[in-house]
Amino acid sequence: MSSSAQAKKRGKIILFGDSITQMSFSAADCGWGAWIADRYQRRADVLNRGFSGYNSDWFLQFAATDEGKADLFDHDNVKIVTVFFGANDAADLELNPRQHVPLERYKSNIKEMASLARNNFGEDVSIIFIAPPPVCHDGRLKFQKDKYKDKATGKLERTLELSGKYAKAMTEVAKELNLPCLDVWTKMQESSSSLKPWQEYLSDGLHLSAAGNKFVGEALINLIDDLLPELAVAPCQVSGNINSSSRSSISMKRIAPWHDEIDHLQPEKSFRNLSLE
């Protein structure tokens, strides 16, 4: 394959994470991953590599297996990798030792994920860290009661304080590695108002609701626009559409001519150069 043909291959965006990432393609909840896939129509395939219930330890252990290497890293032309862990790592040590990961090891694990992304996708891949969301205590207690009925303990093994510590750790690692970080924990709470309290962004006190997915999807797109402009996609300034020649991107090039670029009288002219590459 020629270098020009390689350059025109559709790019890839890979989402690493736990259940909040696994569910990011949810149609019912307007998943944040679907927001990214929508923005990068005809420019990049968005690959969901979220694993429900996983902490950063388990993800790295999977990544070391042959199956994990093939699933996570056997991809070319990767432009962006998101790393979204911490919701499970931040589980209380005494109440949920199964998923808990000590803070310092969590930080080390996040660094290892960045290193794996660089080693497998190249030094030019853009890595974005996403800090875990806040935890709504009332929402978690309601979820517990609804699920376990009279067996509910009433004890919180996920808390706002613990999730905040892991969110802060994620932002610290991002700063150390000079990588962009979407601090969901902070941004959600800062956006809160009497009309839209941040608790509404969570479906069960931990996972994202439809509103929460919209919040994360829009925030991530804005982060890319601001900090990684060469990878951003600008909608049409007039219509806001992202599916025609009026939208643009510096390095995320579209695949195949847009329909409004094709001469209906001589359509073959629009495709001739593609065959010559």
Short mmCIF file of C-alpha atoms in Angstrom, two decimals:
data_model
loop_
_atom_site.label_atom_id
_atom_site.label_comp_id
_atom_site.label_asym_id
_atom_site.label_seq_id
_atom_site.Cartn_x
_atom_site.Cartn_y
_atom_site.Cartn_z
CA MET A 1 0.00 0.00 0.00
CA SER A 2 1.35 3.42 -0.94
CA SER A 3 2.01 6.05 1.69
CA SER A 4 -0.71 8.26 0.22
CA ALA A 5 -3.27 5.46 0.48
CA GLN A 6 -2.19 4.81 4.06
CA ALA A 7 -2.68 8.49 4.86
CA LYS A 8 -6.23 8.35 3.53
CA LYS A 9 -7.25 5.38 5.69
CA ARG A 10 -10.02 6.16 8.10
CA GLY A 11 -8.63 7.15 11.49
CA LYS A 12 -9.54 5.49 14.76
CA ILE A 13 -10.47 6.75 18.20
CA ILE A 14 -10.26 4.20 21.01
CA LEU A 15 -12.06 4.53 24.33
CA PHE A 16 -10.45 2.69 27.29
CA GLY A 17 -12.44 2.47 30.50
CA ASP A 18 -14.89 0.70 32.79
CA SER A 19 -18.70 0.48 32.63
CA ILE A 20 -19.05 4.23 32.11
CA THR A 21 -17.16 3.70 28.86
CA GLN A 22 -18.76 0.36 27.99
CA MET A 23 -22.19 2.01 28.21
CA SER A 24 -21.05 5.08 26.28
CA PHE A 25 -22.64 3.72 23.08
CA SER A 26 -26.05 3.38 24.76
CA ALA A 27 -28.83 4.55 22.48
CA ALA A 28 -31.30 4.82 25.35
CA ASP A 29 -28.98 7.04 27.39
CA CYS A 30 -27.46 9.08 24.53
CA GLY A 31 -24.01 7.65 25.30
CA TRP A 32 -21.03 10.01 25.32
CA GLY A 33 -19.09 7.69 23.00
CA ALA A 34 -21.91 8.00 20.48
CA TRP A 35 -21.49 11.78 20.68
CA ILE A 36 -17.87 11.35 19.62
CA ALA A 37 -18.77 8.91 16.83
CA ASP A 38 -21.35 11.39 15.56
CA ARG A 39 -18.83 14.24 15.43
CA TYR A 40 -16.30 12.09 13.51
CA GLN A 41 -18.65 10.70 10.86
CA ARG A 42 -16.72 9.63 7.75
CA ARG A 43 -13.43 10.58 9.45
CA ALA A 44 -12.77 8.10 12.25
CA ASP A 45 -14.13 4.85 13.61
CA VAL A 46 -14.73 5.04 17.36
CA LEU A 47 -13.88 1.76 19.10
CA ASN A 48 -15.41 1.08 22.50
CA ARG A 49 -13.05 -0.80 24.80
CA GLY A 50 -14.91 -0.31 28.07
CA PHE A 51 -15.16 -3.19 30.55
CA SER A 52 -17.97 -3.09 33.08
CA GLY A 53 -16.85 -3.57 36.67
CA TYR A 54 -13.15 -3.34 35.84
CA ASN A 55 -10.64 -1.35 37.81
CA SER A 56 -7.30 -0.21 36.44
CA ASP A 57 -5.54 -3.34 37.78
CA TRP A 58 -7.81 -5.72 35.91
CA PHE A 59 -7.61 -3.72 32.70
CA LEU A 60 -3.81 -3.92 32.70
CA GLN A 61 -3.89 -7.62 33.47
CA PHE A 62 -6.19 -8.14 30.49
CA ALA A 63 -3.94 -5.93 28.36
CA ALA A 64 -1.01 -8.28 29.08
CA THR A 65 -2.80 -11.33 27.63
CA ASP A 66 -2.75 -12.33 23.96
CA GLU A 67 -6.49 -11.72 23.74
CA GLY A 68 -6.09 -8.33 25.37
CA LYS A 69 -3.24 -7.27 23.11
CA ALA A 70 -5.26 -8.18 20.03
CA ASP A 71 -8.45 -6.52 21.26
CA LEU A 72 -6.91 -3.34 22.63
CA PHE A 73 -3.86 -2.67 20.50
CA ASP A 74 -4.13 -4.44 17.14
CA HIS A 75 -5.30 -1.28 15.38
CA ASP A 76 -3.60 1.09 12.99
CA ASN A 77 -4.05 4.80 12.29
CA VAL A 78 -5.19 5.50 15.86
CA LYS A 79 -5.50 9.25 16.40
CA ILE A 80 -7.01 9.58 19.89
CA VAL A 81 -7.14 7.34 22.97
CA THR A 82 -9.29 8.20 25.99
CA VAL A 83 -8.50 6.71 29.41
CA PHE A 84 -11.50 6.84 31.76
CA PHE A 85 -10.93 4.89 35.00
CA GLY A 86 -11.39 5.53 38.70
CA ALA A 87 -15.05 4.89 39.50
CA ASN A 88 -14.29 1.32 40.59
CA ASP A 89 -10.76 1.92 41.82
CA ALA A 90 -12.22 4.42 44.30
CA ALA A 91 -14.42 1.81 46.01
CA ASP A 92 -14.07 1.80 49.80
CA LEU A 93 -11.29 -0.56 50.93
CA GLU A 94 -13.30 -2.08 53.79
CA LEU A 95 -16.71 -2.25 52.12
CA ASN A 96 -15.53 -3.26 48.64
CA PRO A 97 -11.97 -4.63 48.76
CA ARG A 98 -12.65 -6.59 45.56
CA GLN A 99 -12.61 -3.53 43.29
CA HIS A 100 -10.57 -1.11 45.41
CA VAL A 101 -7.17 -0.08 44.06
CA PRO A 102 -4.82 1.94 46.33
CA LEU A 103 -4.42 5.53 45.18
CA GLU A 104 -0.70 5.37 44.36
CA ARG A 105 -1.10 2.15 42.39
CA TYR A 106 -4.02 3.71 40.54
CA LYS A 107 -1.77 6.60 39.51
CA SER A 108 0.93 4.15 38.40
CA ASN A 109 -1.64 2.18 36.40
CA ILE A 110 -2.84 5.28 34.57
CA LYS A 111 0.75 6.10 33.63
CA GLU A 112 1.17 2.53 32.36
CA MET A 113 -1.92 2.88 30.17
CA ALA A 114 -0.49 6.03 28.60
CA SER A 115 2.78 4.22 28.00
CA LEU A 116 0.98 1.28 26.37
CA ALA A 117 -0.91 3.64 24.09
CA ARG A 118 2.32 5.32 22.98
CA ASN A 119 4.16 2.03 22.50
CA ASN A 120 1.38 0.48 20.45
CA PHE A 121 -0.05 3.42 18.52
CA GLY A 122 3.02 5.63 18.15
CA GLU A 123 4.35 8.78 19.74
CA ASP A 124 1.96 10.98 17.79
CA VAL A 125 -1.22 9.48 19.25
CA SER A 126 -3.20 11.95 21.35
CA ILE A 127 -4.11 10.64 24.81
CA ILE A 128 -6.92 12.20 26.83
CA PHE A 129 -7.47 11.33 30.49
CA ILE A 130 -11.01 11.51 31.86
CA ALA A 131 -11.41 11.73 35.63
CA PRO A 132 -14.28 9.81 37.29
CA PRO A 133 -17.57 11.60 37.95
CA PRO A 134 -18.80 12.64 41.38
CA VAL A 135 -20.90 10.22 43.43
CA CYS A 136 -24.40 11.12 44.60
CA HIS A 137 -24.97 9.50 48.00
CA ASP A 138 -28.77 9.63 47.82
CA GLY A 139 -28.70 8.06 44.38
CA ARG A 140 -26.43 5.22 45.51
CA LEU A 141 -28.57 4.49 48.57
CA LYS A 142 -31.74 4.42 46.46
CA PHE A 143 -30.05 2.09 43.96
CA GLN A 144 -28.93 -0.17 46.79
CA LYS A 145 -32.43 -0.30 48.30
CA ASP A 146 -34.08 -0.93 44.92
CA LYS A 147 -31.65 -3.75 44.10
CA TYR A 148 -31.23 -5.49 47.45
CA LYS A 149 -34.55 -4.60 49.14
CA ASP A 150 -34.44 -5.49 52.85
CA LYS A 151 -30.89 -6.80 52.47
CA ALA A 152 -29.55 -3.33 51.68
CA THR A 153 -26.85 -2.37 54.18
CA GLY A 154 -27.34 1.39 53.94
CA LYS A 155 -23.55 1.75 53.85
CA LEU A 156 -21.85 3.65 51.04
CA GLU A 157 -18.96 1.84 49.38
CA ARG A 158 -18.71 4.69 46.83
CA THR A 159 -18.57 8.26 48.11
CA LEU A 160 -18.12 11.76 46.81
CA GLU A 161 -14.98 12.16 48.90
CA LEU A 162 -13.33 8.99 47.60
CA SER A 163 -14.19 9.67 43.97
CA GLY A 164 -12.78 13.16 44.42
CA LYS A 165 -9.44 11.79 45.59
CA TYR A 166 -9.13 9.59 42.50
CA ALA A 167 -10.26 12.39 40.20
CA LYS A 168 -7.57 14.61 41.71
CA ALA A 169 -5.02 11.84 41.21
CA MET A 170 -5.99 11.57 37.56
CA THR A 171 -5.53 15.30 37.01
CA GLU A 172 -2.14 15.15 38.76
CA VAL A 173 -0.92 12.35 36.49
CA ALA A 174 -2.17 14.26 33.44
CA LYS A 175 -0.24 17.33 34.54
CA GLU A 176 2.89 15.26 35.19
CA LEU A 177 2.69 13.69 31.72
CA ASN A 178 1.61 16.95 30.07
CA LEU A 179 -1.59 15.38 28.77
CA PRO A 180 -5.09 16.89 28.55
CA CYS A 181 -7.58 15.81 31.20
CA LEU A 182 -11.34 16.19 31.34
CA ASP A 183 -12.04 16.56 35.05
CA VAL A 184 -15.64 15.34 35.09
CA TRP A 185 -15.74 15.29 38.91
CA THR A 186 -15.08 19.02 39.12
CA LYS A 187 -16.85 20.21 35.97
CA MET A 188 -20.13 18.51 36.81
CA GLN A 189 -20.29 20.08 40.25
CA GLU A 190 -19.23 23.50 38.98
CA SER A 191 -22.01 23.42 36.40
CA SER A 192 -24.66 22.70 39.01
CA SER A 193 -27.56 25.08 39.44
CA SER A 194 -30.97 25.14 41.07
CA LEU A 195 -32.50 24.36 37.68
CA LYS A 196 -29.98 21.64 36.82
CA PRO A 197 -28.32 20.10 39.91
CA TRP A 198 -25.30 17.94 39.10
CA GLN A 199 -27.00 14.90 40.66
CA GLU A 200 -29.24 14.73 37.58
CA TYR A 201 -26.20 13.77 35.51
CA LEU A 202 -26.15 10.37 37.26
CA SER A 203 -28.64 7.56 36.76
CA ASP A 204 -27.92 5.66 39.98
CA GLY A 205 -25.55 7.96 41.82
CA LEU A 206 -22.54 6.57 39.93
CA HIS A 207 -23.24 5.92 36.24
CA LEU A 208 -24.20 8.58 33.73
CA SER A 209 -27.79 9.43 32.88
CA ALA A 210 -28.75 10.66 29.41
CA ALA A 211 -28.09 14.21 30.62
CA GLY A 212 -24.74 13.13 32.06
CA ASN A 213 -23.71 11.46 28.81
CA LYS A 214 -24.59 14.64 26.92
CA PHE A 215 -22.55 16.64 29.43
CA VAL A 216 -19.47 14.41 29.02
CA GLY A 217 -19.82 14.14 25.24
CA GLU A 218 -20.04 17.90 24.77
CA ALA A 219 -17.25 18.56 27.27
CA LEU A 220 -14.94 16.10 25.52
CA ILE A 221 -15.64 17.61 22.11
CA ASN A 222 -14.96 21.07 23.54
CA LEU A 223 -11.68 19.85 25.06
CA ILE A 224 -10.57 18.49 21.69
CA ASP A 225 -11.58 21.74 19.99
CA ASP A 226 -9.57 23.79 22.50
CA LEU A 227 -6.50 21.65 23.20
CA LEU A 228 -6.20 19.42 20.13
CA PRO A 229 -7.46 21.69 17.35
CA GLU A 230 -5.67 19.73 14.62
CA LEU A 231 -7.93 16.77 15.46
CA ALA A 232 -11.13 18.78 15.85
CA VAL A 233 -13.97 18.74 13.34
CA ALA A 234 -15.69 22.07 12.71
CA PRO A 235 -19.39 21.87 11.75
CA CYS A 236 -20.78 24.03 8.98
CA GLN A 237 -20.92 27.61 10.31
CA VAL A 238 -24.28 28.20 8.66
CA SER A 239 -26.26 25.00 9.23
CA GLY A 240 -24.30 23.27 11.97
CA ASN A 241 -24.24 20.11 9.84
CA ILE A 242 -21.27 17.75 10.04
CA ASN A 243 -22.08 15.58 7.03
CA SER A 244 -21.15 17.73 4.03
CA SER A 245 -18.22 19.55 2.43
CA SER A 246 -18.97 22.64 4.51
CA ARG A 247 -17.40 21.06 7.61
CA SER A 248 -13.63 20.91 8.03
CA SER A 249 -10.75 19.37 9.97
CA ILE A 250 -7.01 19.92 9.75
CA SER A 251 -5.85 16.32 10.02
CA MET A 252 -8.99 14.16 10.37
CA LYS A 253 -9.67 13.97 6.64
CA ARG A 254 -12.95 12.72 5.27
CA ILE A 255 -13.15 9.40 3.42
CA ALA A 256 -14.63 9.54 -0.12
CA PRO A 257 -15.99 12.71 -1.71
CA TRP A 258 -18.92 14.43 -0.05
CA HIS A 259 -22.11 14.11 -2.07
CA ASP A 260 -22.09 17.82 -2.86
CA GLU A 261 -18.58 17.48 -4.34
CA ILE A 262 -19.72 14.98 -6.96
CA ASP A 263 -20.51 16.17 -10.49
CA HIS A 264 -23.65 14.20 -11.34
CA LEU A 265 -22.94 14.59 -15.06
CA GLN A 266 -19.42 13.16 -14.76
CA PRO A 267 -19.32 11.38 -11.36
CA GLU A 268 -16.31 9.28 -12.35
CA LYS A 269 -14.13 12.40 -12.23
CA SER A 270 -14.70 12.67 -8.47
CA PHE A 271 -13.40 9.16 -7.86
CA ARG A 272 -10.60 8.97 -10.43
CA ASN A 273 -7.90 10.41 -8.19
CA LEU A 274 -8.87 8.04 -5.36
CA SER A 275 -8.04 5.07 -7.58
CA LEU A 276 -4.68 6.57 -8.55
CA GLU A 277 -3.44 6.89 -4.95
#
